[in-house]
PDB file of C-alpha atoms in Angstrom:
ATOM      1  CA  UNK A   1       0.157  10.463  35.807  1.00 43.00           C
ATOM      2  CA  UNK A   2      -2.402  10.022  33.645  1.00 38.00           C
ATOM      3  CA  UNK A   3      -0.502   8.853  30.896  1.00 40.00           C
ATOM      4  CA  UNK A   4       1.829   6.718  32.903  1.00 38.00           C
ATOM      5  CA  UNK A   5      -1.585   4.774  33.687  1.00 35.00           C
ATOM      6  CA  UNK A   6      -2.359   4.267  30.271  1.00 35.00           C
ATOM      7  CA  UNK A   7       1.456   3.220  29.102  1.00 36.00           C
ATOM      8  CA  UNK A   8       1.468   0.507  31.726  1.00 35.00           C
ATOM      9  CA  UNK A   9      -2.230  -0.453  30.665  1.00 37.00           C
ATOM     10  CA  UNK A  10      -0.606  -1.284  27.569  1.00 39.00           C
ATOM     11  CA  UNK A  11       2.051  -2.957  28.391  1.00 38.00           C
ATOM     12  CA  UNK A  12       0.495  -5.276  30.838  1.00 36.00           C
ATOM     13  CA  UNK A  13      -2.053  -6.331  27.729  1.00 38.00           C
ATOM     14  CA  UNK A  14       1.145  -6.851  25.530  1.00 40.00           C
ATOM     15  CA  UNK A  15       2.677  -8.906  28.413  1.00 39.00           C
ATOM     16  CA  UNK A  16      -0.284 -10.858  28.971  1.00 38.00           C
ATOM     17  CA  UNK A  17      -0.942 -11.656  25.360  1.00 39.00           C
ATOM     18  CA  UNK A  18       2.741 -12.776  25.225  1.00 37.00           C
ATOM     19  CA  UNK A  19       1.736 -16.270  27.217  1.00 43.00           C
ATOM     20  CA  UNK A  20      -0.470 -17.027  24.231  1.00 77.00           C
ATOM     21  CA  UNK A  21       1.691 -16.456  21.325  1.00 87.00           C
ATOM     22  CA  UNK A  22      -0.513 -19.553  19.677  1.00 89.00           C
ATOM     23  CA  UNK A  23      -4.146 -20.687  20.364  1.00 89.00           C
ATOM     24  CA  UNK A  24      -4.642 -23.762  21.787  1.00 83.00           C
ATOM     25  CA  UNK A  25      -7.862 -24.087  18.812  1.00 86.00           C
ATOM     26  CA  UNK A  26      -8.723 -22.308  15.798  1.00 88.00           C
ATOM     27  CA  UNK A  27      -9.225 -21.998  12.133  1.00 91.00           C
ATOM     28  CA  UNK A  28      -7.103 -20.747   9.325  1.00 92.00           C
ATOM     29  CA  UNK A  29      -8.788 -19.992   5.471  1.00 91.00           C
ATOM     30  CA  UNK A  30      -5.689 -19.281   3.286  1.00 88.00           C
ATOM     31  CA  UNK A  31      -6.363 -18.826  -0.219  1.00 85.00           C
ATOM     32  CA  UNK A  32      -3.070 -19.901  -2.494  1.00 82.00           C
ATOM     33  CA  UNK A  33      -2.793 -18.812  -6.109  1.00 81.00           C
ATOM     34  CA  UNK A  34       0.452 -19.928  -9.001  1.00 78.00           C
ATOM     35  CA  UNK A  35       1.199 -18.639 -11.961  1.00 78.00           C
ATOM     36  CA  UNK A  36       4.158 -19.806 -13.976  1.00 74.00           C
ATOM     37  CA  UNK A  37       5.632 -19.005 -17.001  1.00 75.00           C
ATOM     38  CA  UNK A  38       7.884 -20.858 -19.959  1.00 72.00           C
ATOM     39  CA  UNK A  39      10.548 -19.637 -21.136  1.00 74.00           C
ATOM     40  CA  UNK A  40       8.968 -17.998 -24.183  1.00 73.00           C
ATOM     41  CA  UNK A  41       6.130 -16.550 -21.922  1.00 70.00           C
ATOM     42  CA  UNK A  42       3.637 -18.686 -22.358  1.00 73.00           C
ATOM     43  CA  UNK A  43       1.659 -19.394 -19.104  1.00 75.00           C
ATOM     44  CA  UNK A  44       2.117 -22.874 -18.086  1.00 74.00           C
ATOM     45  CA  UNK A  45      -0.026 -22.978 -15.199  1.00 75.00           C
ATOM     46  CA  UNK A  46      -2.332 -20.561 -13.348  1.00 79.00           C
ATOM     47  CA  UNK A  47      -4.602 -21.803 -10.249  1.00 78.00           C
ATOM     48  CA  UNK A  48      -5.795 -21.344  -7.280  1.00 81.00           C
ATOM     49  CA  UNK A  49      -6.368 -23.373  -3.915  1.00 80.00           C
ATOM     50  CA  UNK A  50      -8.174 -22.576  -1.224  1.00 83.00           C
ATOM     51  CA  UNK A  51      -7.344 -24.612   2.201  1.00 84.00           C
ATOM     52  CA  UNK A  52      -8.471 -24.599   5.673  1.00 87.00           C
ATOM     53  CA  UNK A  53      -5.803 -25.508   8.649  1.00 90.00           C
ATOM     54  CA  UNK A  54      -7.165 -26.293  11.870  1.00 91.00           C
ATOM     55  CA  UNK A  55      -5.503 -27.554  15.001  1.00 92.00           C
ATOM     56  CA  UNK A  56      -7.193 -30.667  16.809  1.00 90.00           C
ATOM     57  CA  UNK A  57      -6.055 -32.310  19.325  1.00 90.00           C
ATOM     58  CA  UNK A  58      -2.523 -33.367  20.677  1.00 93.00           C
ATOM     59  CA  UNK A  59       0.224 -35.783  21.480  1.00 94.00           C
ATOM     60  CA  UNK A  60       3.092 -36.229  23.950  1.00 94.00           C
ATOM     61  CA  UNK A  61       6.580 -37.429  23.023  1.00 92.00           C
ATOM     62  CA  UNK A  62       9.286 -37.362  25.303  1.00 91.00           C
ATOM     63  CA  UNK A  63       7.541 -35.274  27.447  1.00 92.00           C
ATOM     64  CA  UNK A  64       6.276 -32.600  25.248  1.00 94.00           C
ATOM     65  CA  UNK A  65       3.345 -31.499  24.398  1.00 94.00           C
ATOM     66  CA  UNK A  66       2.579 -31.216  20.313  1.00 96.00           C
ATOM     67  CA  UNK A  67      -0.855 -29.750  18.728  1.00 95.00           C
ATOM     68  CA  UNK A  68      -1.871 -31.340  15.814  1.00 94.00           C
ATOM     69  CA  UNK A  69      -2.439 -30.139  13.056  1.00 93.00           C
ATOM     70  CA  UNK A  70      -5.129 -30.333   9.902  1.00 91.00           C
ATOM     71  CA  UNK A  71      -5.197 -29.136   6.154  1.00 86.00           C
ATOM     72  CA  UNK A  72      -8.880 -29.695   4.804  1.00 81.00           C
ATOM     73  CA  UNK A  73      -9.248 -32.412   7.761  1.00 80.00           C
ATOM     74  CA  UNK A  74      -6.154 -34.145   6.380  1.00 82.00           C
ATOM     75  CA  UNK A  75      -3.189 -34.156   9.052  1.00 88.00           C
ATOM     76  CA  UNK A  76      -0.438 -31.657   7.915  1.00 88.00           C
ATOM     77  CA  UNK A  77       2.041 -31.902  10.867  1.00 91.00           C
ATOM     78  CA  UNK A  78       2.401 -31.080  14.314  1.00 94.00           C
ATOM     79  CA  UNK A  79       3.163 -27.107  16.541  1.00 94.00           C
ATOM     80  CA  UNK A  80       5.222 -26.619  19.461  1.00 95.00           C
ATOM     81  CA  UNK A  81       5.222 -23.561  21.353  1.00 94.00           C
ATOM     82  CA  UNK A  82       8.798 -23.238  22.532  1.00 91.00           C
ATOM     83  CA  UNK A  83       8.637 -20.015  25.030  1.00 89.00           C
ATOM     84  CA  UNK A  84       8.266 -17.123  22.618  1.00 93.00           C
ATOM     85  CA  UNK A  85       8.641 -19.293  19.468  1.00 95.00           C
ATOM     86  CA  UNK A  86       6.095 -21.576  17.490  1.00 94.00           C
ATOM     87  CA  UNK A  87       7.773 -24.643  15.528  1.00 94.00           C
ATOM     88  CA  UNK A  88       6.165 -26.603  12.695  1.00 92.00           C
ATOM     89  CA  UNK A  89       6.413 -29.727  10.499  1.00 89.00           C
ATOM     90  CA  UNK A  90       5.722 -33.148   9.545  1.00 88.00           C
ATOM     91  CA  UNK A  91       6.931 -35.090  11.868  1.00 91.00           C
ATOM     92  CA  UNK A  92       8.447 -34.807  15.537  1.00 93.00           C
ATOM     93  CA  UNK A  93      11.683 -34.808  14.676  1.00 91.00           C
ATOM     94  CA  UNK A  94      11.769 -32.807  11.705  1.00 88.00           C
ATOM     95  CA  UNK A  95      10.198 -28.968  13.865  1.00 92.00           C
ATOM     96  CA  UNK A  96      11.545 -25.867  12.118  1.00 90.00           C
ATOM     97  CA  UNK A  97      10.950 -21.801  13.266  1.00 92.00           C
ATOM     98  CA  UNK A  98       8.031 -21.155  12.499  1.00 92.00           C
ATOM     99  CA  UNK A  99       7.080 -17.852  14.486  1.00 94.00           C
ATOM    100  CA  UNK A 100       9.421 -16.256  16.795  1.00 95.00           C
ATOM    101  CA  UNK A 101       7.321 -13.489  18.785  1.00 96.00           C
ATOM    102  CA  UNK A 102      10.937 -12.422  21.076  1.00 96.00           C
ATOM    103  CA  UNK A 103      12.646 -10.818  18.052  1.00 97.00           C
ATOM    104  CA  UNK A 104      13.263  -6.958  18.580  1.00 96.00           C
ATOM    105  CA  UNK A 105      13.325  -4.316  15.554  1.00 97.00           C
ATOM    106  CA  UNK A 106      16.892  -4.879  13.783  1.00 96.00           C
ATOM    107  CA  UNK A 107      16.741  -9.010  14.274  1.00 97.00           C
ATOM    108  CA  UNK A 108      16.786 -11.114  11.358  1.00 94.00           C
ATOM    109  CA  UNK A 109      15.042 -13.841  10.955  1.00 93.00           C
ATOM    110  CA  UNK A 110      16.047 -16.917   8.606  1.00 86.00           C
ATOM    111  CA  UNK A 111      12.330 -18.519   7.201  1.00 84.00           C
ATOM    112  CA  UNK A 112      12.341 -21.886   6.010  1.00 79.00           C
ATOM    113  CA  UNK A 113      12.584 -22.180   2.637  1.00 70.00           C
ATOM    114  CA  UNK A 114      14.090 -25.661  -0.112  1.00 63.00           C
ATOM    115  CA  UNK A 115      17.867 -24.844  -0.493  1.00 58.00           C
ATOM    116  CA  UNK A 116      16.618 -23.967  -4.430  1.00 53.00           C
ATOM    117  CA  UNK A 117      14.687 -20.798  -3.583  1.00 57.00           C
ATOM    118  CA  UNK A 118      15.999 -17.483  -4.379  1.00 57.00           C
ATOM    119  CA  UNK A 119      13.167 -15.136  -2.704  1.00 60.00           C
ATOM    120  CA  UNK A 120      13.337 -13.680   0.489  1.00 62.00           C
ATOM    121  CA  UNK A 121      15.077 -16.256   2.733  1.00 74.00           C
ATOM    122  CA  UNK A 122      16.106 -13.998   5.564  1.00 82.00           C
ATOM    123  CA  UNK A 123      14.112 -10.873   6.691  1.00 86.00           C
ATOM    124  CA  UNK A 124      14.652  -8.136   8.981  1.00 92.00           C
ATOM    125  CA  UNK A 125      12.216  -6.922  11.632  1.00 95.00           C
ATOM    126  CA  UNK A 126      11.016  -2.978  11.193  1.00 95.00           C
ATOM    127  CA  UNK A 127       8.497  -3.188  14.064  1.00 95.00           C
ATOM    128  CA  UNK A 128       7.474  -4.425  17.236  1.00 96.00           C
ATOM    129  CA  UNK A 129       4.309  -3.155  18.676  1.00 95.00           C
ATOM    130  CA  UNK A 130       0.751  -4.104  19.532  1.00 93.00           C
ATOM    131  CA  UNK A 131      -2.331  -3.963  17.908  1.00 92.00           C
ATOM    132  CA  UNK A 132      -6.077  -4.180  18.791  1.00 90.00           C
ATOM    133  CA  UNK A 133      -7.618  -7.434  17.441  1.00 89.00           C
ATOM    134  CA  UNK A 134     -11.424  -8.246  18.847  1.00 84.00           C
ATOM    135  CA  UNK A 135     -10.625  -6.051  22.357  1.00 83.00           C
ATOM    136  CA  UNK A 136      -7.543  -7.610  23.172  1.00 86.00           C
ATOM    137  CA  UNK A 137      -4.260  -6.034  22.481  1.00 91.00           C
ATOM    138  CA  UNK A 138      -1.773  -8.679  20.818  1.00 92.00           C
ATOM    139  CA  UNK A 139       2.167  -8.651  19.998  1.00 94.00           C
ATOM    140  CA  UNK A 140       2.747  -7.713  16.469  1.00 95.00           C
ATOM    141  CA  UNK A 141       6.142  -7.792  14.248  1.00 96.00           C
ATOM    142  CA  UNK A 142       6.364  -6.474  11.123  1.00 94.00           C
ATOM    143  CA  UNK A 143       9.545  -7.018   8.494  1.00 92.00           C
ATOM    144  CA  UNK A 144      10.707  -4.767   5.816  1.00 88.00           C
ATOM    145  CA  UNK A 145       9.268  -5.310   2.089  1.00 78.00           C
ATOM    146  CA  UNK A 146      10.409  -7.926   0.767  1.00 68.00           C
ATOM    147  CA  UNK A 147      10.808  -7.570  -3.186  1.00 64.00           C
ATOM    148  CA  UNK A 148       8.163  -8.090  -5.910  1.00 59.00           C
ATOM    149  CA  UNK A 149       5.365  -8.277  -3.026  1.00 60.00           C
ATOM    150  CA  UNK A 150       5.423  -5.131  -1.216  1.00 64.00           C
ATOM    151  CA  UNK A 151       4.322  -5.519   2.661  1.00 77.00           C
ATOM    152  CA  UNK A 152       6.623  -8.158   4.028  1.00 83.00           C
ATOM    153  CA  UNK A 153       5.462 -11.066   6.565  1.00 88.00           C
ATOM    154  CA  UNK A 154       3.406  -9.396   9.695  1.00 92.00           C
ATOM    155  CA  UNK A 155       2.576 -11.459  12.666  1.00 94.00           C
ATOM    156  CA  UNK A 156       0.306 -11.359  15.211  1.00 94.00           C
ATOM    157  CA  UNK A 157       0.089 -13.575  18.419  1.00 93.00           C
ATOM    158  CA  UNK A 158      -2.638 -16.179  18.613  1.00 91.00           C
ATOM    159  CA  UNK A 159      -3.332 -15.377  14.571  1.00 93.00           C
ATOM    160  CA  UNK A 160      -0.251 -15.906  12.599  1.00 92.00           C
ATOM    161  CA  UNK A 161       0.866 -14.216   9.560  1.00 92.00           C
ATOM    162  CA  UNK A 162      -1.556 -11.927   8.015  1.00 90.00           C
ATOM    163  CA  UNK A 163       0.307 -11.093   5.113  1.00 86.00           C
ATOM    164  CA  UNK A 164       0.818 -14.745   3.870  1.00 84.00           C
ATOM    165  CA  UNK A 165      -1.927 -16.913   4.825  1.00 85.00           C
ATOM    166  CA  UNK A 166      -1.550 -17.094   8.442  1.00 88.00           C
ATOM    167  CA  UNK A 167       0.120 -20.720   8.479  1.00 86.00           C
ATOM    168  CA  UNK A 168       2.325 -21.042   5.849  1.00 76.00           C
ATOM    169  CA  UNK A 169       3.787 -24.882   5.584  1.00 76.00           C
ATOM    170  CA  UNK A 170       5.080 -24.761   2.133  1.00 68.00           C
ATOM    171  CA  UNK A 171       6.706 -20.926   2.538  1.00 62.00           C
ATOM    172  CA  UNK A 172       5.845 -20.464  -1.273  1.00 54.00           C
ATOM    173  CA  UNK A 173       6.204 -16.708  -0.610  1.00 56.00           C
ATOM    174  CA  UNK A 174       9.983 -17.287  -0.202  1.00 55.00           C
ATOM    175  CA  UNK A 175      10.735 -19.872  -2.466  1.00 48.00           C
ATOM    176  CA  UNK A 176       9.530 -18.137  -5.956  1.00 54.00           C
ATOM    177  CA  UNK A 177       8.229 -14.731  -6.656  1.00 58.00           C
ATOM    178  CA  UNK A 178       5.068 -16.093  -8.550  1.00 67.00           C
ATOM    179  CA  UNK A 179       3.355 -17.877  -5.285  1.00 73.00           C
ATOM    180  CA  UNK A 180       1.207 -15.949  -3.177  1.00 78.00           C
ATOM    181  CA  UNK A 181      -0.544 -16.920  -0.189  1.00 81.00           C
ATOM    182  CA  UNK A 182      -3.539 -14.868   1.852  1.00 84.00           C
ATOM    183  CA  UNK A 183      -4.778 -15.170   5.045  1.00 89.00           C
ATOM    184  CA  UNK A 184      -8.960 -14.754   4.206  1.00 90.00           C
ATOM    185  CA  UNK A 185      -9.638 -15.115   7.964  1.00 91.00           C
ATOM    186  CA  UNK A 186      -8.889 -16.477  11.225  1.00 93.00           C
ATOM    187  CA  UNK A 187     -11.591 -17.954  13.582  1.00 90.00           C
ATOM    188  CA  UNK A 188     -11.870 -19.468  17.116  1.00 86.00           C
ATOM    189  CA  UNK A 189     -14.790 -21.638  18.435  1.00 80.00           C
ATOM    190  CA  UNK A 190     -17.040 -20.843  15.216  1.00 77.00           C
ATOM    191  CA  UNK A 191     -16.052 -16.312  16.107  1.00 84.00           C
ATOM    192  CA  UNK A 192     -14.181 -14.226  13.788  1.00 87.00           C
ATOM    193  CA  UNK A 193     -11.036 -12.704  14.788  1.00 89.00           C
ATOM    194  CA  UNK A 194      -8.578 -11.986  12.003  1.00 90.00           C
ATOM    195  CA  UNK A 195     -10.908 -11.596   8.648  1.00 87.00           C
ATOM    196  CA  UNK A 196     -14.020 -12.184   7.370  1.00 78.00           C
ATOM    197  CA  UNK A 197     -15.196 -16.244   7.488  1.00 73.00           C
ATOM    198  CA  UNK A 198     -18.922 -15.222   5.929  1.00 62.00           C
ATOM    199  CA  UNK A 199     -18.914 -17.117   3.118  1.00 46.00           C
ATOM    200  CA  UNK A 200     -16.595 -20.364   4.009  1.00 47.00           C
ATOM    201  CA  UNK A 201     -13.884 -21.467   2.008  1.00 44.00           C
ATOM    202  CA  UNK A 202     -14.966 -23.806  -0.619  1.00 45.00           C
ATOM    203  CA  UNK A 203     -12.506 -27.084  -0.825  1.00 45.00           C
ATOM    204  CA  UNK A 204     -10.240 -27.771  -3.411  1.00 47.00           C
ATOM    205  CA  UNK A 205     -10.956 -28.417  -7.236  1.00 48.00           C
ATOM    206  CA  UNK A 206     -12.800 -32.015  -7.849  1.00 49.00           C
ATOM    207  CA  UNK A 207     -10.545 -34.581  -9.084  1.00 55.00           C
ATOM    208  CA  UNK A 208      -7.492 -36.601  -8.594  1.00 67.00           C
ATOM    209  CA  UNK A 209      -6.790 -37.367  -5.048  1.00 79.00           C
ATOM    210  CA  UNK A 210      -3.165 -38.015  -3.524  1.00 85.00           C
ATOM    211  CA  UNK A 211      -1.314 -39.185  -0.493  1.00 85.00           C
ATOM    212  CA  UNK A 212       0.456 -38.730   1.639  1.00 86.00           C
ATOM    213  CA  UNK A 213       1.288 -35.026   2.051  1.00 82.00           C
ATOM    214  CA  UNK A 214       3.508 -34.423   2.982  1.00 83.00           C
ATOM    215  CA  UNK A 215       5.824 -36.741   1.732  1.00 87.00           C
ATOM    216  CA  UNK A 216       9.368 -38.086   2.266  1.00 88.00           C
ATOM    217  CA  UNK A 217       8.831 -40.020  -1.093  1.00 89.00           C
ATOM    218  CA  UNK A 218       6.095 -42.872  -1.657  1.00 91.00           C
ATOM    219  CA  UNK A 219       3.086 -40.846  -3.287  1.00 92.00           C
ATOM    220  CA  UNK A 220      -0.008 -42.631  -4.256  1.00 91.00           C
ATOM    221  CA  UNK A 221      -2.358 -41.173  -6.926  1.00 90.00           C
ATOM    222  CA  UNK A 222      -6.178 -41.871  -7.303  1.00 87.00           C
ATOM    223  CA  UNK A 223      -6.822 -41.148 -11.233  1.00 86.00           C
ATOM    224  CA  UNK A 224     -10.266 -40.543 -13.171  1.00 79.00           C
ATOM    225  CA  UNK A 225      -8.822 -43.793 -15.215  1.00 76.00           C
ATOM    226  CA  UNK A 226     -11.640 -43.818 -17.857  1.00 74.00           C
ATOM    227  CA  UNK A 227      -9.962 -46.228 -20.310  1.00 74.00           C
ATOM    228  CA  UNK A 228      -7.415 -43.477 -21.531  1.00 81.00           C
ATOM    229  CA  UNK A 229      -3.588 -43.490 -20.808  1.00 86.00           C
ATOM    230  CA  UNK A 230      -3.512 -40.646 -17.866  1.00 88.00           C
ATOM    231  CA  UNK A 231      -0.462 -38.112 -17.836  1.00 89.00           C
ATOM    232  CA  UNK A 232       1.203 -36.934 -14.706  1.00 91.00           C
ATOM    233  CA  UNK A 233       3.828 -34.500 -14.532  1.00 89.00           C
ATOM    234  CA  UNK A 234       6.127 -33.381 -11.383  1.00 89.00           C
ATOM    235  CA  UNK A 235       7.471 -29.909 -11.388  1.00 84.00           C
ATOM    236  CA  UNK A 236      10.195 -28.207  -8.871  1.00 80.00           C
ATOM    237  CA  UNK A 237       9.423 -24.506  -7.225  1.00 71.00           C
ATOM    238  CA  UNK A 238      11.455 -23.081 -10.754  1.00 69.00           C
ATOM    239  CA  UNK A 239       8.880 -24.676 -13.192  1.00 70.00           C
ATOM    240  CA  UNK A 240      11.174 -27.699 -14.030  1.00 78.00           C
ATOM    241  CA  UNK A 241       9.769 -31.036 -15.135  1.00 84.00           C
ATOM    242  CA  UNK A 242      11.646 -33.556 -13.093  1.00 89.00           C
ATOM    243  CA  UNK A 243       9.188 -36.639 -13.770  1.00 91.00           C
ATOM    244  CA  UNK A 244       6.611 -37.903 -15.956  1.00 90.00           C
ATOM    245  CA  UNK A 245       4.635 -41.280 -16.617  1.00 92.00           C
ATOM    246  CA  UNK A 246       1.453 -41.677 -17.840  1.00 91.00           C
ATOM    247  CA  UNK A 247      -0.428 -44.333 -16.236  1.00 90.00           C
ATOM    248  CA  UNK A 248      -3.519 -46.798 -17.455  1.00 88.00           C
ATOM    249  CA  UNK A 249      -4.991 -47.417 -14.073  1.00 85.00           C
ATOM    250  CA  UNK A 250      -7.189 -45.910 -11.295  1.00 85.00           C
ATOM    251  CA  UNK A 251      -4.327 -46.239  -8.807  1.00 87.00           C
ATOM    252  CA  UNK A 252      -1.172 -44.543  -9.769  1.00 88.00           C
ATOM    253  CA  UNK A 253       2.509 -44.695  -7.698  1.00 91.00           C
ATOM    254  CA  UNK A 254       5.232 -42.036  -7.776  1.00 92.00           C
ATOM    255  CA  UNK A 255       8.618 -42.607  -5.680  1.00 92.00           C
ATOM    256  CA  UNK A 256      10.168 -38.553  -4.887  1.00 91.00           C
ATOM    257  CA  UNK A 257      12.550 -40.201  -2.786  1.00 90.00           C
ATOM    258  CA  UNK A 258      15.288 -39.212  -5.055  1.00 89.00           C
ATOM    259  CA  UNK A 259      14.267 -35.794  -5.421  1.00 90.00           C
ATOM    260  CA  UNK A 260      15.490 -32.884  -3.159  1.00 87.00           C
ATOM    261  CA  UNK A 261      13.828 -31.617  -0.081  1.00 84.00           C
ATOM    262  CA  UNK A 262      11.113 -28.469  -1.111  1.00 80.00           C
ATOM    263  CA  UNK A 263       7.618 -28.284  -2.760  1.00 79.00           C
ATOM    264  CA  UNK A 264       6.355 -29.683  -5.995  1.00 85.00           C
ATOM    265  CA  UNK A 265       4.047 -29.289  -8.268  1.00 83.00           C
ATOM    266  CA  UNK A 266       1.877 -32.370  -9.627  1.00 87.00           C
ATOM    267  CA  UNK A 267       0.191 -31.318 -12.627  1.00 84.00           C
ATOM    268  CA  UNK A 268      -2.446 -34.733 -13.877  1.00 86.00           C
ATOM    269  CA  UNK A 269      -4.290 -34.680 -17.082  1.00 82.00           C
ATOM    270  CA  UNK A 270      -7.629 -36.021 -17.476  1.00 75.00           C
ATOM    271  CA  UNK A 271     -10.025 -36.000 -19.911  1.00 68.00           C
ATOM    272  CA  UNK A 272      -8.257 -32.806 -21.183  1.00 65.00           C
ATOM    273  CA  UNK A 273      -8.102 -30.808 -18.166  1.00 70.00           C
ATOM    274  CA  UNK A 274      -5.506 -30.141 -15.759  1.00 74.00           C
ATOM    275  CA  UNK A 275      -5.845 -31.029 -12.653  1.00 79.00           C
ATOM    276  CA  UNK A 276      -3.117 -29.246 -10.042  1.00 79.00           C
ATOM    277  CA  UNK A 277      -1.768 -30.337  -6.589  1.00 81.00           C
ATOM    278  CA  UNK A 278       1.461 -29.039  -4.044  1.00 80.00           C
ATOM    279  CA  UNK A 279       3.507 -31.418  -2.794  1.00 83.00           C
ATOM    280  CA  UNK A 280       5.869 -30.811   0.495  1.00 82.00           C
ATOM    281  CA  UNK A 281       9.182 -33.610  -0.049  1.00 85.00           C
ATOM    282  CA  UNK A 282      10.688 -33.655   3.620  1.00 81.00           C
TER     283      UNK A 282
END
């Protein structure tokens, strides 16, 4: 009897937790790192970026309700919780998948990823079980490894993936092997749930500042124009240069328009140092 009691215990937390598969607030710290090499194995780039998503306030279109949603207080895109799933992205109109907490060990779950990638673009769910985060039991899935990173995505309701940064927009962990994304901690209302927030999560590098991001195309670039022909460089997810310019201004303009769908890489020289930034093409 006694154990009866303590099965349906569980249950009823997993059940419960299942109406909040995403907070209505909190606070993401993802830290980001690239590496990239040439073809004779020289390292062409290696940073790292660390960002803070938040969700502040909403909107209503066509009768639904959509969070918003902030990268380092710049807006990123919009959620909807759909039932049991949680979509994403830049605009309205263009929501994909991004969390689907009804899938069942077996399932298989297509992530979004640019039509170029050639990591893990479908997984399959090992496990579907609960776990213990700050007193409350929440809805966890786990998928098999993928490979060249070991543990594959894990979610947890209300917190997100904890294997790759908790909200991943640009889904670098699927589109190229040499991304990585971590989840450093997940807060609500200023509290710790997922991680350890201690320290904060200091912004991005100084210099050059772009926008918008995302993009479907028009990108405008504030340089550190000191008198000296500035170069920028566009790579795709494989490490390919698809534009370059250099530019003797403080105000620089790039068109992606003609450029496929997926993230890029804007790589901006000054003063000899390189100065790195993703860019999401929708």
């Amino acid at each position: 009897m006694k154990s009866i009691l303590i099965i349906s215990a569980l249950i009823a937390c997993v059940t419960a937790s299942a109406q909040n598969i995403f907070p209505e607030n909190g606070s993401w710290d993802q830290k980001y790192h690239s590496i990239a090499w040439g073809h004779g194995g020289e390292i062409m780039w290696d940073y790292t970026i660390y960002s803070q998503y938040t969700l502040n306030g909403d909107t209503i279109a066509g009768g639904n309700r959509y969070l918003k949603l902030f990268r380092n207080h710049d807006f990123a895109g919009y959620i909807y919780i759909d039932s049991l799933q949680v979509r994403v992205g830049p605009a309205i109109d263009s929501l994909w998948v991004l969390f689907d907490f009804g899938l069942k060990p077996g399932d298989t779950f297509i992530f979004h990823a640019p039509s170029y990638s050639y990591g893990m673009l479908e997984g399959t769910v090992s496990l579907v079980d609960s776990v213990l985060v700050k007193g409350e039991y929440r809805k966890r899935i786990k998928f098999d490894a993928s490979s060249g990173y070991g543990s594959g995505p894990e979610w947890i309701e209300g917190v997100g993936d904890v294997n790759f940064g908790g909200i991943e927009l640009d889904f670098s962990y699927v589109a190229w092997w040499a991304n990585t994304n971590t989840l450093i901690c997940f807060s609500q209302d200023r509290v710790n749930i997922y991680g350890k927030c201690d320290l904060g999560v200091p912004e991005e590098n100084p210099g050059a500042k772009l926008w918008p991001n995302p993009t479907c195309g028009p990108l405008s670039i504030e340089l550190d124009f000191r008198g000296r022909a500035i170069p920028v460089y566009v790579y795709d997810a494989t490490g390919r240069l698809v534009y370059s310019e250099k530019f003797e201004n403080k105000l620089a303009y790039i068109d992606l328009s003609g450029m496929k769908k997926g993230i890029y890489l804007i790589a901006i020289k000054e003063n000899e140092n390189y100065t790195y930034r993703k860019i999401i093409k929708y």
